[in-house]
Short mmCIF file of C-alpha atoms in Angstrom, two decimals:
data_model
loop_
_atom_site.label_atom_id
_atom_site.label_comp_id
_atom_site.label_asym_id
_atom_site.label_seq_id
_atom_site.Cartn_x
_atom_site.Cartn_y
_atom_site.Cartn_z
CA UNK A 166 -41.17 24.25 34.64
CA UNK A 167 -41.76 20.87 33.23
CA UNK A 168 -44.15 21.02 30.41
CA UNK A 169 -47.27 18.81 31.12
CA UNK A 170 -48.01 17.91 27.58
CA UNK A 171 -45.29 15.11 27.35
CA UNK A 172 -45.72 12.30 24.85
CA UNK A 173 -43.57 9.55 24.37
CA UNK A 174 -39.80 10.44 24.24
CA UNK A 175 -39.23 8.77 21.01
CA UNK A 176 -42.22 10.76 19.38
CA UNK A 177 -40.45 13.86 20.65
CA UNK A 178 -36.94 13.03 19.00
CA UNK A 179 -39.02 11.63 15.75
CA UNK A 180 -40.38 15.23 15.46
CA UNK A 181 -36.99 16.58 15.16
CA UNK A 182 -36.89 17.45 11.42
CA UNK A 183 -39.78 19.65 12.13
CA UNK A 184 -39.51 20.85 15.59
CA UNK A 185 -35.79 22.20 14.92
CA UNK A 186 -37.42 24.96 12.39
CA UNK A 187 -40.69 25.22 14.42
CA UNK A 188 -42.54 24.30 11.31
CA UNK A 189 -45.27 24.46 10.08
CA UNK A 190 -45.44 27.87 11.99
CA UNK A 191 -42.20 29.40 10.62
CA UNK A 192 -39.18 28.54 8.63
CA UNK A 193 -40.90 26.49 6.21
CA UNK A 194 -38.59 27.11 3.31
CA UNK A 195 -35.40 26.22 5.54
CA UNK A 196 -37.41 23.21 6.64
CA UNK A 197 -38.19 21.95 2.77
CA UNK A 198 -34.55 22.57 2.16
CA UNK A 199 -33.29 20.07 4.43
CA UNK A 200 -36.04 17.41 4.49
CA UNK A 201 -35.63 14.54 3.93
CA UNK A 202 -32.26 14.40 5.27
CA UNK A 203 -29.25 12.74 3.21
CA UNK A 204 -28.44 10.24 5.64
CA UNK A 205 -29.01 9.38 9.53
CA UNK A 206 -26.29 7.60 11.61
CA UNK A 207 -27.02 5.94 14.87
CA UNK A 208 -26.36 2.94 16.79
CA UNK A 209 -28.42 -0.44 16.08
CA UNK A 210 -30.31 -0.08 19.30
CA UNK A 211 -31.90 3.01 17.86
CA UNK A 212 -33.51 0.78 15.29
CA UNK A 213 -37.02 0.47 16.98
CA UNK A 214 -36.54 4.04 18.44
CA UNK A 215 -35.23 7.05 16.31
CA UNK A 216 -34.93 5.30 13.17
CA UNK A 217 -38.53 4.02 13.48
CA UNK A 218 -40.48 7.12 14.97
CA UNK A 219 -38.49 9.44 12.36
CA UNK A 220 -40.05 7.15 9.52
CA UNK A 221 -43.36 6.89 11.19
CA UNK A 222 -44.22 10.32 11.48
CA UNK A 223 -42.60 11.48 8.31
CA UNK A 224 -44.75 8.75 6.58
CA UNK A 225 -47.95 9.85 8.40
CA UNK A 226 -47.65 13.44 8.17
CA UNK A 227 -45.79 13.83 4.61
CA UNK A 228 -46.19 10.53 2.96
CA UNK A 229 -42.37 10.45 2.52
CA UNK A 230 -39.35 9.27 4.13
CA UNK A 231 -37.49 11.37 6.61
CA UNK A 232 -33.98 10.22 5.56
CA UNK A 233 -32.64 8.79 2.19
CA UNK A 234 -29.93 6.63 3.79
CA UNK A 235 -29.14 5.15 6.97
CA UNK A 236 -25.86 4.06 8.65
CA UNK A 237 -26.17 1.88 11.71
CA UNK A 238 -23.30 1.65 14.08
CA UNK A 239 -23.00 -1.84 15.61
CA UNK A 240 -22.20 -2.82 18.98
CA UNK A 241 -18.26 -2.26 20.02
CA UNK A 242 -17.16 -5.49 21.51
CA UNK A 243 -14.30 -6.23 23.66
CA UNK A 244 -11.02 -7.91 22.77
CA UNK A 245 -12.57 -11.26 23.61
CA UNK A 246 -15.88 -10.48 21.61
CA UNK A 247 -18.01 -9.56 24.62
CA UNK A 248 -20.30 -6.77 24.87
CA UNK A 249 -18.73 -3.88 26.90
CA UNK A 250 -20.87 -3.25 30.05
CA UNK A 251 -20.17 -1.57 33.38
CA UNK A 252 -21.25 -4.66 35.18
CA UNK A 253 -18.47 -6.83 33.22
CA UNK A 254 -15.91 -4.24 33.80
CA UNK A 255 -14.76 -4.54 30.35
CA UNK A 256 -15.40 -0.64 29.26
CA UNK A 257 -12.46 1.00 27.54
CA UNK A 258 -12.17 4.63 28.64
CA UNK A 259 -12.06 6.49 25.12
CA UNK A 260 -10.14 9.42 26.56
CA UNK A 261 -7.29 7.16 27.70
CA UNK A 262 -7.15 5.43 24.39
CA UNK A 263 -7.19 8.85 22.70
CA UNK A 264 -4.45 10.09 24.73
CA UNK A 265 -2.23 7.10 24.08
CA UNK A 266 -2.77 6.81 20.42
CA UNK A 267 -4.26 10.15 19.33
CA UNK A 268 -7.74 10.82 17.91
CA UNK A 269 -7.13 10.19 14.27
CA UNK A 270 -5.43 6.52 15.18
CA UNK A 271 -8.28 5.51 16.84
CA UNK A 272 -10.62 6.81 14.30
CA UNK A 273 -8.90 5.16 11.41
CA UNK A 274 -8.47 1.89 13.51
CA UNK A 275 -12.23 1.95 13.99
CA UNK A 276 -12.97 2.92 10.35
CA UNK A 277 -10.63 0.48 8.45
CA UNK A 278 -11.04 -2.58 10.95
CA UNK A 279 -14.41 -3.42 9.47
CA UNK A 280 -17.83 -1.82 8.12
CA UNK A 281 -19.24 0.22 10.80
CA UNK A 282 -22.62 -1.91 10.62
CA UNK A 283 -20.71 -5.16 11.72
CA UNK A 284 -19.94 -5.90 15.38
CA UNK A 285 -16.64 -4.48 16.19
CA UNK A 286 -14.03 -6.03 18.35
CA UNK A 287 -11.93 -3.18 20.19
CA UNK A 288 -8.30 -4.31 21.06
CA UNK A 289 -6.26 -1.34 21.72
CA UNK A 290 -3.13 -3.39 21.17
CA UNK A 291 -3.92 -3.52 17.39
CA UNK A 292 -4.27 0.19 16.86
CA UNK A 293 -0.50 0.47 16.18
CA UNK A 294 -0.79 -2.32 13.58
CA UNK A 295 -3.91 -0.93 11.87
CA UNK A 296 -3.63 2.86 12.02
CA UNK A 297 -0.30 3.52 13.39
CA UNK A 298 1.71 2.06 10.60
CA UNK A 299 -0.33 3.66 8.00
CA UNK A 300 0.19 7.05 9.76
CA UNK A 301 3.99 6.39 10.31
CA UNK A 302 4.00 5.66 6.59
CA UNK A 303 2.21 8.91 5.77
CA UNK A 304 4.54 10.99 7.84
CA UNK A 305 7.69 9.39 6.55
CA UNK A 306 6.49 9.99 2.96
CA UNK A 307 6.24 13.49 3.58
CA UNK A 308 9.38 13.70 5.50
CA UNK A 309 11.20 11.85 2.66
CA UNK A 310 9.62 14.81 0.35
CA UNK A 311 10.58 17.50 2.62
CA UNK A 312 14.11 16.31 2.97
CA UNK A 313 14.77 16.73 -0.71
CA UNK A 314 12.62 19.32 -1.87
CA UNK A 315 15.15 22.23 -1.04
CA UNK A 316 13.97 25.47 -2.89
CA UNK A 317 11.38 23.57 -5.09
CA UNK A 318 8.05 25.08 -5.24
CA UNK A 319 4.81 23.96 -6.78
CA UNK A 320 4.45 24.94 -10.45
CA UNK A 321 7.90 23.58 -11.27
CA UNK A 322 7.19 20.31 -13.08
CA UNK A 323 9.81 19.29 -15.39
CA UNK A 324 9.34 16.19 -17.73
CA UNK A 325 7.29 13.57 -16.38
CA UNK A 326 8.53 9.84 -16.39
CA UNK A 327 6.22 6.72 -16.87
CA UNK A 328 6.54 6.17 -13.34
CA UNK A 329 5.17 9.69 -12.60
CA UNK A 330 2.36 8.80 -15.09
CA UNK A 331 1.66 5.50 -13.33
CA UNK A 332 1.47 6.71 -9.78
CA UNK A 333 -0.61 9.64 -10.89
CA UNK A 334 -2.99 6.95 -12.79
CA UNK A 335 -3.28 5.39 -9.51
CA UNK A 336 -4.03 8.50 -7.44
CA UNK A 337 -6.80 8.99 -9.84
CA UNK A 338 -8.22 5.58 -9.26
CA UNK A 339 -7.86 6.29 -5.62
CA UNK A 340 -9.94 9.52 -5.92
CA UNK A 341 -12.66 7.53 -7.81
CA UNK A 342 -12.70 4.57 -5.24
CA UNK A 343 -12.90 6.89 -2.20
CA UNK A 344 -15.60 9.06 -3.87
CA UNK A 345 -17.45 5.66 -4.98
CA UNK A 346 -17.28 4.29 -1.50
CA UNK A 347 -18.18 7.26 0.34
CA UNK A 348 -21.06 8.42 -2.07
CA UNK A 349 -22.13 5.09 -1.02
CA UNK A 350 -21.76 5.72 2.63
CA UNK A 351 -19.06 3.14 2.87
CA UNK A 352 -16.60 4.86 5.01
CA UNK A 353 -14.41 1.62 5.31
CA UNK A 354 -13.73 0.95 1.84
CA UNK A 355 -12.79 4.74 1.32
CA UNK A 356 -10.37 4.60 3.96
CA UNK A 357 -8.81 1.50 3.09
CA UNK A 358 -8.41 2.90 -0.58
CA UNK A 359 -6.46 5.65 1.05
CA UNK A 360 -4.21 3.32 3.05
CA UNK A 361 -3.60 0.88 0.02
CA UNK A 362 -2.61 3.82 -2.20
CA UNK A 363 -0.07 5.38 0.59
CA UNK A 364 1.49 2.15 1.81
CA UNK A 365 1.68 0.16 -1.35
CA UNK A 366 1.62 2.27 -4.58
CA UNK A 367 3.15 5.35 -2.97
CA UNK A 368 5.69 4.49 -0.22
CA UNK A 369 6.64 0.90 -1.02
CA UNK A 370 7.06 1.38 -4.52
CA UNK A 371 6.91 4.84 -6.40
CA UNK A 372 9.22 6.36 -3.80
CA UNK A 373 11.42 3.61 -3.19
CA UNK A 374 12.07 2.69 -7.06
CA UNK A 375 12.46 6.34 -7.76
CA UNK A 376 14.66 7.25 -4.84
CA UNK A 377 17.59 8.04 -7.25
CA UNK A 378 15.69 11.00 -8.82
CA UNK A 379 15.21 12.46 -5.45
CA UNK A 380 18.67 11.54 -3.79
CA UNK A 381 21.13 13.50 -6.21
CA UNK A 382 24.38 14.17 -4.62
CA UNK A 383 25.82 17.61 -5.78
CA UNK A 384 22.70 18.25 -8.17
CA UNK A 385 18.93 18.97 -7.53
CA UNK A 386 16.26 16.50 -7.37
CA UNK A 387 14.14 15.96 -10.33
CA UNK A 388 11.54 18.54 -10.24
CA UNK A 389 8.86 16.28 -11.99
CA UNK A 390 9.62 13.65 -9.23
CA UNK A 391 9.00 16.42 -6.53
CA UNK A 392 5.83 17.74 -8.46
CA UNK A 393 4.39 14.07 -8.54
CA UNK A 394 4.97 13.39 -5.14
CA UNK A 395 3.82 16.89 -3.91
CA UNK A 396 0.45 16.26 -5.78
CA UNK A 397 0.05 12.85 -4.48
CA UNK A 398 0.42 14.22 -0.79
CA UNK A 399 -1.83 17.15 -1.28
CA UNK A 400 -4.37 14.94 -2.71
CA UNK A 401 -4.39 12.19 0.16
CA UNK A 402 -4.28 14.87 2.75
CA UNK A 403 -7.72 16.11 1.01
CA UNK A 404 -9.15 12.54 0.75
CA UNK A 405 -8.15 11.91 4.29
CA UNK A 406 -9.75 14.95 5.92
CA UNK A 407 -12.98 13.64 6.64
CA UNK A 408 -11.79 10.52 8.41
CA UNK A 409 -8.55 11.63 9.94
CA UNK A 410 -8.92 15.69 10.35
CA UNK A 411 -6.13 16.31 12.43
CA UNK A 412 -3.39 14.45 10.32
CA UNK A 413 -4.83 15.57 7.37
CA UNK A 414 -4.78 19.22 8.12
CA UNK A 415 -1.09 19.02 9.54
CA UNK A 416 0.12 17.33 6.27
CA UNK A 417 -2.01 19.99 4.05
CA UNK A 418 -0.65 23.01 6.03
CA UNK A 419 2.86 21.68 5.62
CA UNK A 420 2.46 21.36 1.92
CA UNK A 421 0.35 24.27 0.93
CA UNK A 422 0.38 26.45 4.10
CA UNK A 423 -3.43 26.29 4.02
CA UNK A 424 -6.05 24.18 6.35
CA UNK A 425 -7.35 21.16 4.51
CA UNK A 426 -10.70 22.04 5.91
CA UNK A 427 -10.72 25.08 3.56
CA UNK A 428 -9.77 23.22 0.47
CA UNK A 429 -11.93 21.69 -2.11
CA UNK A 430 -12.31 17.74 -1.82
CA UNK A 431 -10.88 16.12 -4.76
CA UNK A 432 -13.08 15.82 -7.91
CA UNK A 433 -13.76 12.64 -9.75
CA UNK A 434 -10.67 12.30 -12.14
CA UNK A 435 -10.78 11.84 -15.83
CA UNK A 436 -8.09 9.05 -15.43
CA UNK A 437 -4.82 9.82 -16.50
CA UNK A 438 -3.75 6.33 -17.36
CA UNK A 439 -6.40 6.14 -20.48
CA UNK A 440 -3.25 7.70 -22.62
CA UNK A 441 -1.22 4.59 -21.58
CA UNK A 442 -3.59 1.91 -21.45
CA UNK A 443 -1.13 -0.74 -20.92
CA UNK A 444 1.16 0.96 -18.40
CA UNK A 445 -0.94 -0.18 -15.18
CA UNK A 446 -1.06 -3.79 -16.17
CA UNK A 447 2.83 -3.48 -17.33
CA UNK A 448 3.83 -1.89 -13.84
CA UNK A 449 1.51 -4.74 -11.99
CA UNK A 450 3.42 -7.40 -13.65
CA UNK A 451 6.77 -6.09 -12.86
CA UNK A 452 5.63 -5.63 -9.07
CA UNK A 453 4.52 -9.06 -9.25
CA UNK A 454 7.84 -10.52 -10.69
CA UNK A 455 9.82 -8.58 -8.40
CA UNK A 456 7.84 -10.10 -5.29
CA UNK A 457 8.33 -13.83 -6.87
CA UNK A 458 12.31 -12.94 -7.50
CA UNK A 459 12.78 -12.01 -4.01
CA UNK A 460 10.93 -14.93 -2.46
CA UNK A 461 13.14 -17.00 -4.81
CA UNK A 462 16.19 -15.27 -3.39
CA UNK A 463 15.00 -15.87 0.18
CA UNK A 464 14.20 -19.44 -0.36
CA UNK A 465 18.00 -20.14 -1.77
CA UNK A 466 19.51 -17.42 1.10
CA UNK A 467 20.73 -15.05 -1.64
CA UNK A 468 20.61 -11.55 -0.42
CA UNK A 469 18.95 -8.70 -2.73
CA UNK A 470 22.41 -6.84 -2.65
CA UNK A 471 24.11 -9.65 -4.33
CA UNK A 472 24.11 -9.24 -8.04
CA UNK A 473 22.97 -11.98 -10.44
CA UNK A 474 23.76 -12.18 -14.13
CA UNK A 475 20.35 -13.33 -15.66
CA UNK A 476 16.72 -13.32 -14.93
CA UNK A 477 14.06 -15.10 -17.25
CA UNK A 478 10.69 -14.13 -16.75
CA UNK A 479 7.03 -15.42 -18.19
CA UNK A 480 4.00 -13.34 -18.26
CA UNK A 481 0.30 -13.53 -19.67
CA UNK A 482 0.17 -12.62 -23.32
CA UNK A 483 -2.07 -9.44 -22.60
CA UNK A 484 0.72 -8.22 -20.56
CA UNK A 485 3.26 -8.19 -23.29
CA UNK A 486 3.95 -5.08 -25.31
CA UNK A 487 5.87 -1.98 -25.28
CA UNK A 488 5.02 -0.51 -22.06
CA UNK A 489 6.14 -3.82 -20.41
CA UNK A 490 9.27 -3.85 -22.31
CA UNK A 491 9.98 -0.28 -21.45
CA UNK A 492 9.96 -1.39 -17.70
CA UNK A 493 12.32 -4.00 -17.82
CA UNK A 494 15.17 -1.92 -16.58
CA UNK A 495 13.15 -1.15 -13.44
CA UNK A 496 12.88 -4.71 -12.85
CA UNK A 497 16.36 -5.46 -13.41
CA UNK A 498 17.20 -2.71 -10.89
CA UNK A 499 14.81 -4.07 -8.30
CA UNK A 500 15.90 -7.75 -8.64
CA UNK A 501 19.37 -6.57 -8.98
CA UNK A 502 20.32 -8.60 -12.07
CA UNK A 503 22.22 -7.34 -15.02
CA UNK A 504 19.91 -8.64 -17.66
CA UNK A 505 16.05 -9.57 -17.98
CA UNK A 506 14.74 -11.93 -20.81
CA UNK A 507 11.25 -12.75 -21.69
CA UNK A 508 10.44 -16.36 -22.21
CA UNK A 509 7.98 -17.10 -25.13
CA UNK A 510 6.13 -19.31 -22.60
CA UNK A 511 6.60 -20.54 -19.12
CA UNK A 512 7.03 -24.16 -20.62
CA UNK A 513 10.85 -23.63 -20.51
CA UNK A 514 10.67 -22.62 -16.79
CA UNK A 515 8.51 -24.63 -15.44
CA UNK A 516 6.38 -27.73 -15.72
CA UNK A 517 2.35 -27.72 -15.15
CA UNK A 518 1.07 -30.37 -12.99
CA UNK A 519 -2.96 -30.66 -12.81
CA UNK A 520 -5.06 -32.27 -10.22
CA UNK A 521 -8.80 -32.82 -10.06
CA UNK A 522 -10.71 -30.90 -7.38
CA UNK A 523 -13.08 -33.88 -6.60
CA UNK A 524 -15.56 -32.08 -4.67
CA UNK A 525 -16.23 -29.48 -7.67
CA UNK A 526 -15.96 -32.47 -10.19
CA UNK A 527 -17.98 -34.66 -8.13
CA UNK A 528 -21.07 -32.38 -8.31
CA UNK A 529 -21.22 -32.22 -12.03
CA UNK A 530 -20.07 -35.83 -13.19
CA UNK A 531 -21.14 -38.04 -10.26
CA UNK A 532 -20.01 -41.64 -10.88
CA UNK A 533 -18.09 -40.43 -13.73
CA UNK A 534 -15.66 -38.22 -11.59
CA UNK A 535 -12.97 -40.80 -11.72
CA UNK A 536 -12.97 -40.60 -15.70
CA UNK A 537 -13.14 -36.73 -15.68
CA UNK A 538 -9.91 -36.58 -13.04
CA UNK A 539 -8.30 -39.20 -15.49
CA UNK A 540 -8.90 -37.25 -18.61
CA UNK A 541 -7.01 -34.34 -17.05
CA UNK A 542 -3.72 -36.09 -18.05
CA UNK A 543 -4.43 -35.33 -21.69
CA UNK A 544 -4.66 -31.53 -21.23
CA UNK A 545 -1.88 -29.56 -23.11
CA UNK A 546 -0.06 -26.69 -21.02
CA UNK A 547 -2.17 -24.20 -23.21
CA UNK A 548 -5.35 -25.58 -22.11
CA UNK A 549 -4.28 -25.50 -18.37
CA UNK A 550 -3.40 -21.67 -18.93
CA UNK A 551 -6.90 -21.31 -20.35
CA UNK A 552 -8.53 -22.74 -17.36
CA UNK A 553 -6.58 -20.64 -14.92
CA UNK A 554 -7.41 -17.82 -16.87
CA UNK A 555 -10.90 -18.35 -16.74
CA UNK A 556 -11.71 -19.46 -20.31
CA UNK A 557 -11.92 -22.98 -19.64
CA UNK A 558 -11.02 -25.95 -21.51
CA UNK A 559 -12.92 -29.19 -22.86
CA UNK A 560 -11.41 -32.60 -23.62
CA UNK A 561 -13.01 -35.74 -25.18
CA UNK A 562 -11.63 -39.11 -24.04
CA UNK A 563 -13.16 -42.71 -25.06
CA UNK A 564 -16.30 -40.96 -26.25
CA UNK A 565 -16.89 -39.05 -23.03
CA UNK A 566 -16.40 -35.26 -23.16
CA UNK A 567 -15.53 -33.10 -20.02
CA UNK A 568 -15.33 -29.45 -19.53
CA UNK A 569 -13.23 -28.01 -17.00
CA UNK A 570 -13.29 -24.23 -15.09
CA UNK A 571 -10.70 -22.93 -12.88
CA UNK A 572 -12.70 -24.32 -9.64
CA UNK A 573 -12.26 -27.97 -11.12
CA UNK A 574 -8.67 -28.15 -11.03
CA UNK A 575 -5.57 -27.56 -8.78
CA UNK A 576 -2.57 -26.66 -10.87
CA UNK A 577 0.76 -26.93 -9.60
CA UNK A 578 4.35 -25.89 -11.22
CA UNK A 579 7.36 -27.60 -10.89
CA UNK A 580 10.82 -26.34 -11.67
CA UNK A 581 12.48 -27.31 -14.78
CA UNK A 582 15.87 -26.44 -14.27
CA UNK A 583 18.65 -25.85 -11.76
CA UNK A 584 17.72 -21.99 -11.87
CA UNK A 585 15.96 -20.50 -8.80
CA UNK A 586 12.08 -20.17 -9.67
CA UNK A 587 9.12 -18.78 -8.04
CA UNK A 588 5.63 -18.78 -9.94
CA UNK A 589 1.87 -17.28 -9.33
CA UNK A 590 -0.43 -18.23 -11.96
CA UNK A 591 0.95 -17.42 -15.35
CA UNK A 592 3.62 -15.23 -13.72
CA UNK A 593 6.88 -16.92 -13.42
CA UNK A 594 10.32 -15.55 -12.36
CA UNK A 595 13.56 -17.58 -12.78
CA UNK A 596 17.03 -16.47 -11.52
CA UNK A 597 20.32 -17.74 -12.61
CA UNK A 598 22.30 -18.64 -9.41
CA UNK A 599 25.69 -18.83 -10.81
CA UNK A 600 28.06 -16.23 -9.15
CA UNK A 601 31.04 -15.39 -11.09
CA UNK A 602 34.08 -13.86 -9.24
CA UNK A 603 33.20 -10.37 -10.86
CA UNK A 604 29.55 -10.72 -9.54
CA UNK A 605 30.95 -12.02 -5.86
CA UNK A 606 32.93 -8.88 -5.65
CA UNK A 607 30.31 -6.45 -6.77
CA UNK A 608 28.13 -7.82 -4.06
CA UNK A 609 30.88 -7.39 -1.38
CA UNK A 610 30.92 -3.72 -2.38
CA UNK A 611 27.30 -3.38 -1.89
CA UNK A 612 27.20 -5.05 1.33
CA UNK A 613 30.17 -2.68 2.32
CA UNK A 614 28.29 0.53 1.18
CA UNK A 615 25.36 -0.69 3.64
CA UNK A 616 27.70 -0.92 6.42
CA UNK A 617 29.21 2.49 5.76
CA UNK A 618 25.56 3.89 5.56
CA UNK A 619 24.82 2.37 8.84
CA UNK A 620 27.88 3.99 10.47
CA UNK A 621 27.05 7.25 9.08
CA UNK A 622 23.64 7.05 10.86
CA UNK A 623 25.36 5.82 14.22
CA UNK A 624 27.82 8.75 13.91
CA UNK A 625 24.72 11.13 13.58
CA UNK A 626 25.87 12.69 10.01
CA UNK A 627 23.47 14.55 8.20
CA UNK A 628 22.35 12.83 4.58
CA UNK A 629 24.39 15.74 2.98
CA UNK A 630 27.86 15.28 4.96
CA UNK A 631 30.61 14.54 2.76
CA UNK A 632 33.03 12.06 4.44
CA UNK A 633 36.62 10.73 4.49
CA UNK A 634 36.46 6.96 4.45
CA UNK A 635 39.00 4.18 5.26
CA UNK A 636 38.70 0.33 4.72
CA UNK A 637 41.24 -2.37 6.03
CA UNK A 638 41.22 -5.86 6.76
CA UNK A 639 40.50 -8.93 4.47
CA UNK A 640 41.86 -8.69 1.07
CA UNK A 641 38.78 -10.33 -1.12
CA UNK A 642 36.87 -6.94 0.69
CA UNK A 643 39.61 -4.51 -0.27
CA UNK A 644 39.77 -5.94 -3.87
CA UNK A 645 36.07 -5.17 -4.60
CA UNK A 646 36.45 -1.68 -2.83
CA UNK A 647 39.24 -1.04 -5.26
CA UNK A 648 37.26 -2.41 -8.29
CA UNK A 649 34.19 -0.46 -7.14
CA UNK A 650 35.68 2.68 -5.92
CA UNK A 651 33.53 5.18 -7.95
CA UNK A 652 30.32 3.19 -6.90
CA UNK A 653 31.55 3.38 -3.05
CA UNK A 654 32.48 7.19 -3.12
CA UNK A 655 29.01 7.95 -5.00
CA UNK A 656 26.67 6.04 -2.55
CA UNK A 657 28.34 7.20 0.64
CA UNK A 658 29.47 10.76 -0.15
CA UNK A 659 33.15 9.88 0.29
CA UNK A 660 35.20 12.56 -1.02
CA UNK A 661 38.40 10.56 0.11
CA UNK A 662 38.70 6.83 -0.06
CA UNK A 663 41.63 4.92 1.61
CA UNK A 664 41.64 1.17 0.89
CA UNK A 665 44.04 -0.83 2.98
CA UNK A 666 44.69 2.00 5.51
CA UNK A 667 43.03 3.12 8.64
CA UNK A 668 41.99 6.83 9.67
CA UNK A 669 43.60 8.80 12.12
CA UNK A 670 41.23 10.25 14.45
CA UNK A 671 37.95 8.85 13.05
CA UNK A 672 34.41 9.90 13.94
CA UNK A 673 33.77 6.54 14.18
CA UNK A 674 35.45 3.16 13.75
CA UNK A 675 34.19 -0.36 13.85
CA UNK A 676 35.05 -3.76 12.88
CA UNK A 677 32.37 -5.49 10.74
CA UNK A 678 32.01 -8.80 9.02
CA UNK A 679 31.06 -8.90 5.14
CA UNK A 680 30.43 -12.79 3.94
CA UNK A 681 32.97 -14.22 6.50
CA UNK A 682 35.53 -11.44 5.79
CA UNK A 683 36.43 -9.07 8.82
CA UNK A 684 37.46 -5.44 7.90
CA UNK A 685 37.90 -2.40 9.84
CA UNK A 686 35.89 0.64 8.51
CA UNK A 687 36.66 3.87 9.68
CA UNK A 688 34.93 7.59 8.89
CA UNK A 689 35.20 11.05 9.62
CA UNK A 690 33.04 13.90 8.50
CA UNK A 691 35.09 15.73 5.71
CA UNK A 692 36.29 19.13 7.48
CA UNK A 693 35.55 18.28 10.87
CA UNK A 694 32.58 18.39 13.21
CA UNK A 695 32.50 22.11 12.61
CA UNK A 696 32.16 21.70 8.86
#
């Protein structure tokens, strides 16, 4: 029977904190323990309804708010920015989207795209880009760990390297960033912090640059590398659990055999980089220089697999130190150069050219703006770098004094030699493009390894399968194969290498072209298919 004492429905909903406990008639302790609520979350259309009625009743009855925080979900729009409505016919069926992409992918797309309190365009075509790429990277990173873990079990850590220290320090910062964002009820920044760590720090840098510690033919993987990657993945699963509960639980069960939802959320870390204060900045410099060097190669059409003799770099003075010096071999491997030199300054690599920002200067100097722009010609290279770093610079010309900040000037860098140069601020990477016959031969050998690896995959070989390999054809490639036989055999797991001959009964054989040279590559699983 419908109760006749019906007040406004929003009054009923606003009475929820008390009505759910039948307070003040009973359960007063339970009510006091839950009032006011930590937060309330509803759509923006509830502002004059539920948000207001809760606040009005609580203020009237208890002279207190009913909630400490409010998260307002804005409207979800269609891909063209129009409000979804049945009359327009642009409503998206959530079940079809979840069926196509999965609940976690949709959830991450909505959370990572923009803060929940902003209007949100929903384009199902963007879900694979925003969320699918991250989930695939996470799955592949776990797959990489699983592939090489073998009999390793947690508790076996070995001796950690600087790379391990660095990524664990980044993990600590990610935990702090996620807890800080979510303590402030900003789910978006928390999710983005997790994604950035997994994609940029863990997968694209740590795993890639430490691959040889996991991939160890005829030996066990480095237990310190396995322990480090395991800790990172377990912590990521626990951080991700509130935002992607299904993927996080799958990952955590695979790593620990326990549900993530029974685990403790990661505690605020002490910061493992504190013992090496220059490590994070040094690694960041190496990553920047690697990107610049690869951009220089791309511009010149030089593949990364082609070794070069020399690289000279310039970095801000605060980066220089023992940590940066210790990471130079890593930089050399990533850029594929034989040696890396650190220039005292960038002056030997680039020339600085300064232009005035008329809009910024005009606001301060008015009619004297042309003189302020002309005075830029008197700046020294050191003063220009001071301006870029935010310290600013001051010059006096013909009795007039002008001060410049970073917003007042546009700094351009011109290459000062025939080397391949790329720069970003004070970071400069310069590569010597000259190729000796020995370097060219090594480049051919590396290209040959790449093709053999591709053929291994095409043949369906396991990564541990040993092979018999034969290469015949153009003499330059054969000479490179002979000169770098040990490298070829190690990288391709070739237990037998025949240069200048063809295999009988190969599992797969193809004619490939390497830098304009045609060669026939044949391979067979050692011992045959049964092995």
